[in-house]
Tab-separated table of C-alpha atoms in Angstrom:
chain	number	residue	atom	x	y	z
A	1	MET	CA	176.448	79.336	74.898
A	2	PHE	CA	172.756	78.704	74.148
A	3	GLN	CA	172.736	75.974	76.794
A	4	ASN	CA	173.869	78.498	79.430
A	5	PHE	CA	171.341	81.053	78.197
A	6	TRP	CA	168.482	78.555	78.380
A	7	PHE	CA	169.634	77.276	81.800
A	8	ASN	CA	169.394	80.823	83.223
A	9	VAL	CA	166.047	81.557	81.544
A	10	GLU	CA	164.667	78.230	82.771
A	11	TYR	CA	165.992	78.996	86.262
A	12	GLY	CA	163.972	82.237	86.198
A	13	ILE	CA	160.847	80.417	85.028
A	14	ASN	CA	161.243	77.763	87.737
A	15	HIS	CA	161.827	80.439	90.376
A	16	VAL	CA	158.341	81.832	89.742
A	17	LEU	CA	156.584	78.502	89.195
A	18	ASP	CA	158.200	76.729	92.190
A	19	ILE	CA	155.328	75.085	94.073
A	20	ASN	CA	157.238	75.321	97.374
A	21	ALA	CA	157.700	79.074	97.041
A	22	TYR	CA	154.253	80.082	95.867
A	23	ASP	CA	154.455	83.635	97.273
A	24	HIS	CA	155.429	84.939	93.827
A	25	VAL	CA	152.383	83.280	92.244
A	26	LEU	CA	150.070	84.612	94.984
A	27	PHE	CA	151.337	88.135	94.392
A	28	LEU	CA	150.719	87.811	90.636
A	29	ILE	CA	147.213	86.459	91.258
A	30	VAL	CA	146.152	89.420	93.434
A	31	LEU	CA	147.854	91.844	91.068
A	32	THR	CA	145.990	90.435	88.033
A	33	VAL	CA	142.577	89.413	89.403
A	34	PRO	CA	140.921	92.872	89.047
A	35	TYR	CA	141.632	92.943	85.296
A	36	MET	CA	140.197	91.472	82.090
A	37	PHE	CA	141.868	90.551	78.789
A	38	LYS	CA	141.079	94.002	77.393
A	39	ASP	CA	143.350	95.474	80.110
A	40	TRP	CA	146.325	93.363	78.972
A	41	LYS	CA	148.602	96.373	78.313
A	42	ARG	CA	148.120	97.686	81.826
A	43	VAL	CA	148.621	94.221	83.362
A	44	PHE	CA	151.749	93.657	81.246
A	45	LEU	CA	153.138	97.020	82.437
A	46	LEU	CA	152.385	96.174	86.078
A	47	VAL	CA	154.045	92.770	85.785
A	48	SER	CA	157.051	94.346	84.049
A	49	MET	CA	157.364	96.885	86.896
A	50	PHE	CA	157.449	93.953	89.299
A	51	THR	CA	160.183	92.232	87.215
A	52	LEU	CA	162.121	95.507	87.084
A	53	GLY	CA	162.021	95.845	90.881
A	54	HIS	CA	162.906	92.168	91.326
A	55	THR	CA	165.873	92.452	88.929
A	56	LEU	CA	167.052	95.744	90.414
A	57	SER	CA	167.332	94.274	93.902
A	58	LEU	CA	169.200	91.248	92.491
A	59	VAL	CA	171.637	93.602	90.702
A	60	LEU	CA	172.202	95.587	93.922
A	61	SER	CA	172.732	92.355	95.828
A	62	ALA	CA	174.973	90.760	93.170
A	63	TYR	CA	177.295	93.776	93.271
A	64	ASN	CA	177.168	93.877	97.101
A	65	VAL	CA	175.494	97.300	97.198
A	66	VAL	CA	172.693	96.046	99.449
A	67	ARG	CA	172.604	93.488	102.243
A	68	VAL	CA	169.326	92.834	104.014
A	69	ASN	CA	168.281	90.731	106.972
A	70	ALA	CA	166.655	87.617	105.447
A	71	SER	CA	164.036	87.242	108.206
A	72	VAL	CA	162.841	90.842	107.678
A	73	VAL	CA	162.456	90.232	103.929
A	74	GLU	CA	160.701	86.886	104.472
A	75	PHE	CA	158.254	88.722	106.752
A	76	LEU	CA	157.716	91.608	104.296
A	77	ILE	CA	156.959	89.397	101.267
A	78	PRO	CA	153.612	88.042	102.577
A	79	ILE	CA	152.827	91.547	103.904
A	80	THR	CA	153.109	92.922	100.328
A	81	ILE	CA	150.750	90.197	99.086
A	82	MET	CA	148.311	90.969	101.916
A	83	VAL	CA	148.370	94.706	101.112
A	84	VAL	CA	147.457	94.124	97.444
A	85	ALA	CA	144.792	91.527	98.333
A	86	LEU	CA	143.182	93.883	100.877
A	87	PHE	CA	143.390	96.754	98.377
A	88	ASN	CA	141.408	94.541	95.980
A	89	VAL	CA	138.830	93.657	98.638
A	90	PHE	CA	138.233	97.275	99.644
A	91	THR	CA	138.201	98.679	96.107
A	92	SER	CA	136.564	95.896	94.072
A	93	GLY	CA	133.833	97.254	91.857
A	94	LYS	CA	135.024	100.840	92.360
A	95	GLY	CA	137.387	100.944	89.383
A	96	ALA	CA	140.353	101.900	91.609
A	97	GLN	CA	142.703	99.772	89.511
A	98	ARG	CA	142.128	102.156	86.603
A	99	GLU	CA	143.029	105.298	88.541
A	100	LYS	CA	146.239	106.501	90.121
A	101	VAL	CA	148.625	104.793	87.761
A	102	GLY	CA	151.547	106.213	89.748
A	103	VAL	CA	150.592	104.712	93.109
A	104	LEU	CA	149.823	101.238	91.792
A	105	PHE	CA	152.890	101.109	89.546
A	106	LEU	CA	155.292	102.464	92.174
A	107	SER	CA	153.972	100.100	94.832
A	108	THR	CA	154.360	97.180	92.381
A	109	LEU	CA	157.962	98.265	91.723
A	110	PHE	CA	158.589	98.459	95.492
A	111	PHE	CA	157.046	95.006	96.033
A	112	GLY	CA	159.275	93.677	93.242
A	113	LEU	CA	162.304	95.060	95.097
A	114	ILE	CA	161.260	93.253	98.285
A	115	HIS	CA	160.544	89.953	96.501
A	116	GLY	CA	163.913	90.203	94.717
A	117	LEU	CA	165.725	90.682	98.032
A	118	GLY	CA	164.035	87.504	99.254
A	119	PHE	CA	165.771	85.585	96.485
A	120	ALA	CA	169.118	87.415	96.610
A	121	ARG	CA	170.973	84.868	98.755
A	122	GLU	CA	170.108	81.896	96.543
A	123	PHE	CA	170.941	83.980	93.479
A	124	GLN	CA	174.395	84.841	94.919
A	125	MET	CA	175.142	81.109	95.053
A	126	LEU	CA	174.050	80.699	91.428
A	127	LEU	CA	176.320	83.572	90.353
A	128	GLY	CA	179.407	82.233	92.095
A	129	ASP	CA	182.481	83.965	90.657
A	130	SER	CA	180.814	84.591	87.292
A	131	ASP	CA	182.357	87.377	85.215
A	132	SER	CA	179.134	88.034	83.342
A	133	LYS	CA	176.823	88.812	86.275
A	134	LEU	CA	174.729	91.320	84.340
A	135	ILE	CA	174.078	88.962	81.403
A	136	LEU	CA	173.137	86.197	83.827
A	137	LEU	CA	170.783	88.594	85.629
A	138	LEU	CA	169.100	89.643	82.374
A	139	GLU	CA	168.630	86.032	81.249
A	140	PHE	CA	167.154	85.188	84.647
A	141	ALA	CA	164.858	88.257	84.429
A	142	LEU	CA	163.661	87.072	81.011
A	143	GLY	CA	162.715	83.719	82.571
A	144	ILE	CA	160.838	85.504	85.360
A	145	GLU	CA	158.935	87.626	82.846
A	146	ILE	CA	157.974	84.558	80.746
A	147	ALA	CA	156.675	82.700	83.829
A	148	GLN	CA	154.783	85.771	85.027
A	149	ILE	CA	153.080	86.193	81.655
A	150	ILE	CA	151.990	82.522	81.819
A	151	ILE	CA	150.470	83.039	85.296
A	152	VAL	CA	148.827	86.334	84.311
A	153	PHE	CA	147.323	84.706	81.211
A	154	LEU	CA	145.935	81.847	83.333
A	155	VAL	CA	144.405	84.266	85.867
A	156	LEU	CA	142.841	86.375	83.087
A	157	PHE	CA	141.583	83.230	81.342
A	158	LEU	CA	140.047	81.845	84.555
A	159	GLY	CA	138.483	85.234	85.244
A	160	TYR	CA	136.988	85.236	81.765
A	161	ILE	CA	135.519	81.724	82.195
A	162	VAL	CA	134.144	82.413	85.682
A	163	GLN	CA	132.589	85.728	84.657
A	164	THR	CA	131.164	84.697	81.270
A	165	ILE	CA	130.283	81.012	81.609
A	166	PHE	CA	129.514	80.852	85.336
A	167	ARG	CA	128.129	84.413	85.441
A	168	PHE	CA	130.104	85.478	88.507
A	169	SER	CA	130.104	89.235	88.888
A	170	LYS	CA	133.519	90.861	88.508
A	171	ARG	CA	133.262	92.161	92.083
A	172	ASP	CA	132.560	88.670	93.499
A	173	TRP	CA	135.444	87.175	91.490
A	174	ILE	CA	137.882	89.782	92.870
A	175	MET	CA	136.552	89.425	96.435
A	176	VAL	CA	136.637	85.607	96.512
A	177	ILE	CA	140.128	85.232	95.015
A	178	SER	CA	141.594	88.056	97.133
A	179	ALA	CA	140.013	86.613	100.300
A	180	ILE	CA	141.473	83.156	99.531
A	181	VAL	CA	144.922	84.724	99.086
A	182	VAL	CA	144.554	86.627	102.389
A	183	GLY	CA	143.749	83.282	104.029
A	184	LEU	CA	146.896	81.744	102.538
A	185	VAL	CA	149.277	84.562	103.514
A	186	ILE	CA	148.163	84.974	107.145
A	187	PRO	CA	149.962	81.720	108.185
A	188	MET	CA	153.028	82.834	106.170
A	189	ILE	CA	153.128	86.072	108.186
A	190	LEU	CA	152.490	84.372	111.535
A	191	ASN	CA	155.110	81.657	110.907
A	192	SER	CA	157.869	83.997	109.775
A	193	ASP	CA	161.125	83.901	111.773
A	194	PHE	CA	160.883	87.659	112.206
A	195	LEU	CA	157.990	87.253	114.670
A	196	LYS	CA	159.659	84.489	116.678
């Protein structure tokens, strides 16, 4: 029983930390980079909204409520990362991440839905004919949340080091990291099957 539980949690952790599918990590980086440790509650809420969206789309897919064209989803995932990165670039230093809780949280939920759809096919194979789909989904979601908290902590920690020890301004930190992520997602967008 515990072995199954841990397998599913670990599967969720590995899904996020998979080096070959780093889109999830890139999204978390651009979502977290504008914040500091003192904003941890807000960051935790944002990340949880993303997990909620991700899990919701897996539930809808697992119960065959939703079927989506894989190439469209694979195209939309880097677009969502690009949108958040560009939002950071254009609003860094303006405190926009503190305002409009609704917009930021709803867009994070929406992006979670899209990212979840990207994983739905692989997840269907994992489910097989399982009777306990919902339990499996929740265990997997727990793994995702654990991995996301690890990434968020690392981004916040790096931000703290860069801004206190190396005296980077917060604005420069946000701009540099977001620009790097934009550079990484442009090829993902251009190479997607949707555009071929």
